[in-house]
Amino acid sequence: MVARLHPLRRAADRHPTLQKILLGCGITGSAWWVAMDVVGSMRYPGYSYADQVISELSAQGAPTRTFMLVFSGVPYAALLTAFGIGIWRAAGGSRAARLTGALVITEAVWGLAGGIAFPMATREVMAAGQDTLRNQMHQWYGIGMPILFALAVGFGSRLLGRRFRYYSYATILVIFMAGLLMSQHNNALAANVPTPWLGVEERIVAYLPMLWYAVLAAGLLRAESAGSAAPRERRAISPRGMQHLPQ
């Protein structure tokens, strides 16, 4: 994977606009994913945005499964992968930035592959006692997503100064608290009984990473612009102008 990124990094060296496009994919991808979640929930008859989880939109047998994979999963994975490449490209000598980029790419691939291979079973199937191996694997795949994101935040929080670092820690804390609230609905979900506010709780867990990616992308774009405008001697001190961001 690393070897394959080198041609893209060299291309970004020759075309600075490409680097900005790659970083901009962090904002575009996050906004696109949220928009497709909203659209998908509207296309599913009887689906409750506030009370049902996002995975139900792409569950086995769900009327919106194909839509979510084609119009949400694939474009989002492509955009997030491009964003990860942009972070890697902006790293300069920063090991934290390279690891952040690699983790973002890994999460994008993990999310798409898991959504295709291990879809959730519908509530009706689980309540009827007809659970599937794919649904059981979906639970393990789902655990991997927040772990990968937490690792990305752990390294990425170092890239844009003190305020961004505090914001990153607060994001993880809120996600953890919302995850605890979600866990109280596990039995009700499997029994196909009402799960009030479960959709809201999960969307806090899902939307906050999207916001974090967008904020990181915006910060790196600002650093990119500052680095491009700075004198050569200042750019030589700090790759990609990261030092020009306010602390």
Coordinates of C-alpha atoms in Angstrom, one line a residue:
M1 CA 0.0 0.0 0.0
V2 CA 2.8 2.5 1.0
A3 CA 4.6 1.8 -2.3
R4 CA 1.5 2.5 -4.3
L5 CA 1.1 5.9 -2.6
H6 CA 4.4 7.3 -3.7
P7 CA 3.3 8.1 -7.3
L8 CA 0.4 10.1 -5.9
R9 CA 2.7 11.9 -3.5
R10 CA 5.0 12.8 -6.4
A11 CA 2.0 14.0 -8.5
A12 CA 0.9 16.2 -5.6
D13 CA 4.4 17.7 -5.5
R14 CA 4.1 18.7 -9.1
H15 CA 0.4 19.8 -8.8
P16 CA -0.3 21.6 -5.5
T17 CA -3.9 21.9 -6.4
L18 CA -4.2 18.1 -6.3
Q19 CA -3.1 18.2 -2.6
K20 CA -5.9 20.6 -1.8
I21 CA -8.4 18.4 -3.6
L22 CA -7.2 15.4 -1.7
L23 CA -7.6 17.2 1.7
G24 CA -10.9 18.6 0.6
C25 CA -12.2 15.1 0.2
G26 CA -12.3 14.9 4.0
I27 CA -15.0 17.6 4.0
T28 CA -16.8 16.3 0.9
G29 CA -16.8 12.7 2.1
S30 CA -18.1 13.5 5.5
A31 CA -20.9 15.7 4.2
W32 CA -21.8 13.1 1.6
W33 CA -22.0 10.3 4.1
V34 CA -24.3 12.3 6.4
A35 CA -26.5 13.4 3.4
M36 CA -26.8 9.8 2.1
D37 CA -27.8 8.6 5.6
V38 CA -30.6 11.1 5.7
V39 CA -31.7 10.3 2.1
G40 CA -31.5 6.6 2.8
S41 CA -33.7 6.9 5.9
M42 CA -36.3 8.7 3.8
R43 CA -36.3 5.9 1.2
Y44 CA -37.0 3.2 3.7
P45 CA -40.8 2.9 4.3
G46 CA -41.5 2.8 8.0
Y47 CA -37.9 3.5 9.0
S48 CA -37.4 5.8 12.1
Y49 CA -34.4 8.1 11.8
A50 CA -34.6 8.8 15.6
D51 CA -35.2 5.2 16.8
Q52 CA -33.4 2.9 14.4
V53 CA -29.7 2.3 13.7
I54 CA -27.9 3.2 10.5
S55 CA -26.9 -0.4 9.8
E56 CA -30.6 -1.3 9.3
L57 CA -30.5 0.8 6.1
S58 CA -28.0 -1.7 4.6
A59 CA -29.2 -4.8 6.4
Q60 CA -29.8 -8.1 4.5
G61 CA -33.2 -7.8 2.8
A62 CA -33.6 -4.0 3.5
P63 CA -35.1 -2.1 0.6
T64 CA -32.3 0.5 0.8
R65 CA -29.4 -1.9 0.9
T66 CA -28.3 -1.5 -2.7
F67 CA -28.8 2.3 -2.5
M68 CA -26.7 2.6 0.6
L69 CA -23.8 0.5 -0.8
V70 CA -23.8 2.2 -4.2
F71 CA -24.5 5.8 -3.3
S72 CA -23.1 5.9 0.3
G73 CA -20.6 3.1 0.9
V74 CA -18.5 3.2 -2.3
P75 CA -18.3 7.0 -2.7
Y76 CA -17.5 7.6 0.9
A77 CA -14.8 5.0 1.0
A78 CA -13.2 6.5 -2.2
L79 CA -13.4 10.0 -0.8
L80 CA -12.0 9.0 2.6
T81 CA -9.2 7.1 1.0
A82 CA -8.3 10.2 -1.0
F83 CA -8.3 12.2 2.2
G84 CA -6.0 9.7 3.9
I85 CA -3.6 10.0 1.0
G86 CA -3.8 13.8 1.4
I87 CA -2.9 13.6 5.1
W88 CA 0.0 11.2 4.3
R89 CA 1.2 13.7 1.6
A90 CA 1.0 16.6 4.0
A91 CA 3.0 14.7 6.6
G92 CA 6.4 15.8 5.7
G93 CA 8.5 14.4 8.5
S94 CA 5.6 13.9 10.8
R95 CA 5.1 10.2 11.8
A96 CA 1.8 11.1 13.5
A97 CA 0.4 12.5 10.3
R98 CA 1.5 9.4 8.3
L99 CA -0.1 7.1 10.8
T100 CA -3.3 9.2 10.8
G101 CA -3.5 9.0 7.0
A102 CA -2.9 5.3 7.1
L103 CA -5.6 4.7 9.7
V104 CA -8.1 6.9 7.8
I105 CA -7.5 4.7 4.7
T106 CA -7.8 1.5 6.7
E107 CA -11.1 2.7 8.3
A108 CA -12.4 3.5 4.8
V109 CA -11.5 0.1 3.4
W110 CA -12.7 -1.7 6.6
G111 CA -16.1 0.1 6.6
L112 CA -16.8 -0.7 2.9
A113 CA -15.6 -4.3 3.1
G114 CA -17.5 -5.0 6.3
G115 CA -20.7 -3.4 4.9
I116 CA -20.6 -5.7 1.9
A117 CA -19.5 -8.9 3.5
F118 CA -21.1 -8.7 6.9
P119 CA -24.5 -6.9 6.7
M120 CA -26.7 -6.7 9.7
A121 CA -29.8 -8.9 9.8
T122 CA -33.2 -7.2 10.0
R123 CA -34.9 -7.0 13.4
E124 CA -37.6 -9.4 12.2
V125 CA -35.0 -12.1 11.4
M126 CA -33.3 -11.7 14.7
A127 CA -36.6 -11.7 16.6
A128 CA -37.6 -14.9 14.8
G129 CA -34.4 -16.6 16.1
Q130 CA -33.0 -16.9 12.6
D131 CA -29.7 -15.1 13.3
T132 CA -27.0 -15.4 10.6
L133 CA -23.3 -15.8 10.7
R134 CA -23.0 -12.6 8.7
N135 CA -25.0 -10.8 11.3
Q136 CA -22.7 -12.1 14.1
M137 CA -19.7 -11.0 12.2
H138 CA -21.3 -7.6 11.7
Q139 CA -21.1 -7.0 15.4
W140 CA -17.3 -7.7 15.4
Y141 CA -16.8 -5.6 12.3
G142 CA -18.8 -2.8 14.0
I143 CA -16.4 -2.9 17.0
G144 CA -13.5 -2.3 14.7
M145 CA -14.8 1.1 13.4
P146 CA -14.6 3.1 16.6
I147 CA -11.3 1.5 17.5
L148 CA -9.8 2.6 14.2
F149 CA -11.2 6.1 14.6
A150 CA -10.0 6.4 18.1
L151 CA -6.5 5.5 16.9
A152 CA -6.7 8.0 14.1
V153 CA -7.8 10.7 16.6
G154 CA -5.0 9.7 19.0
F155 CA -2.4 10.5 16.3
G156 CA -4.3 13.1 14.4
S157 CA -5.0 15.2 17.5
R158 CA -1.3 16.2 17.5
L159 CA -1.4 17.9 14.0
L160 CA -3.2 21.2 14.6
G161 CA -2.4 22.6 17.9
R162 CA -3.7 22.6 21.5
R163 CA -7.3 23.6 20.7
F164 CA -7.7 20.8 18.2
R165 CA -6.2 18.3 20.6
Y166 CA -8.8 19.2 23.3
Y167 CA -11.5 19.1 20.7
S168 CA -10.3 15.6 19.7
Y169 CA -10.4 14.3 23.2
A170 CA -13.9 15.7 23.8
T171 CA -15.1 14.0 20.6
I172 CA -13.9 10.6 21.9
L173 CA -15.5 11.2 25.3
V174 CA -18.9 12.1 23.9
I175 CA -18.7 9.1 21.5
F176 CA -17.9 6.8 24.4
M177 CA -20.9 8.2 26.5
A178 CA -23.3 7.8 23.5
G179 CA -22.0 4.3 23.0
L180 CA -22.9 3.4 26.6
L181 CA -26.4 4.6 26.0
M182 CA -26.6 2.6 22.8
S183 CA -25.6 -0.6 24.6
Q184 CA -28.7 -0.5 26.7
H185 CA -30.8 -1.2 23.6
N186 CA -29.1 -4.4 22.5
N187 CA -31.7 -6.8 23.8
A188 CA -34.6 -4.7 22.6
L189 CA -33.1 -4.5 19.1
A190 CA -32.7 -8.2 18.8
A191 CA -36.2 -8.8 20.1
N192 CA -37.7 -6.3 17.6
V193 CA -39.3 -4.1 20.2
P194 CA -39.2 -0.3 20.2
T195 CA -35.8 1.3 20.8
P196 CA -36.6 5.0 21.4
W197 CA -33.8 7.4 20.6
L198 CA -31.4 4.6 19.6
G199 CA -31.1 6.2 16.1
V200 CA -30.1 9.6 17.7
E201 CA -27.6 8.0 20.0
E202 CA -25.9 6.0 17.2
R203 CA -25.9 9.1 14.9
I204 CA -24.0 10.9 17.6
V205 CA -21.4 8.1 17.5
A206 CA -21.4 8.2 13.7
Y207 CA -21.7 11.9 12.9
L208 CA -19.0 13.1 15.4
P209 CA -16.2 11.3 13.4
M210 CA -17.5 12.9 10.2
L211 CA -17.3 16.3 11.9
W212 CA -13.8 15.5 13.2
Y213 CA -12.6 14.6 9.7
A214 CA -14.1 17.8 8.3
V215 CA -12.4 19.9 10.9
L216 CA -9.1 18.2 10.4
A217 CA -9.4 18.6 6.6
A218 CA -10.2 22.3 7.0
G219 CA -7.2 22.8 9.4
L220 CA -4.8 21.0 7.0
L221 CA -6.1 23.1 4.1
R222 CA -5.4 26.3 6.1
A223 CA -1.9 25.0 6.9
E224 CA -1.4 24.1 3.2
S225 CA -2.4 27.6 2.1
A226 CA -0.2 29.2 4.8
G227 CA 2.7 27.1 3.8
S228 CA 2.3 27.9 0.2
A229 CA 2.2 31.7 0.9
A230 CA 5.1 31.7 3.4
P231 CA 8.7 32.5 2.4
R232 CA 10.8 29.6 1.4
E233 CA 12.9 29.7 4.6
R234 CA 9.8 29.4 6.8
R235 CA 8.4 26.5 4.7
A236 CA 11.7 24.7 5.1
I237 CA 11.3 24.8 8.9
S238 CA 7.8 23.3 9.0
P239 CA 6.6 20.9 6.2
R240 CA 3.3 21.9 4.6
G241 CA 3.0 25.0 6.8
M242 CA 1.6 23.2 9.8
Q243 CA 3.2 25.7 12.2
H244 CA 1.2 28.5 10.8
L245 CA -2.1 27.3 12.4
P246 CA -3.2 29.1 15.5
Q247 CA -2.6 27.2 18.7

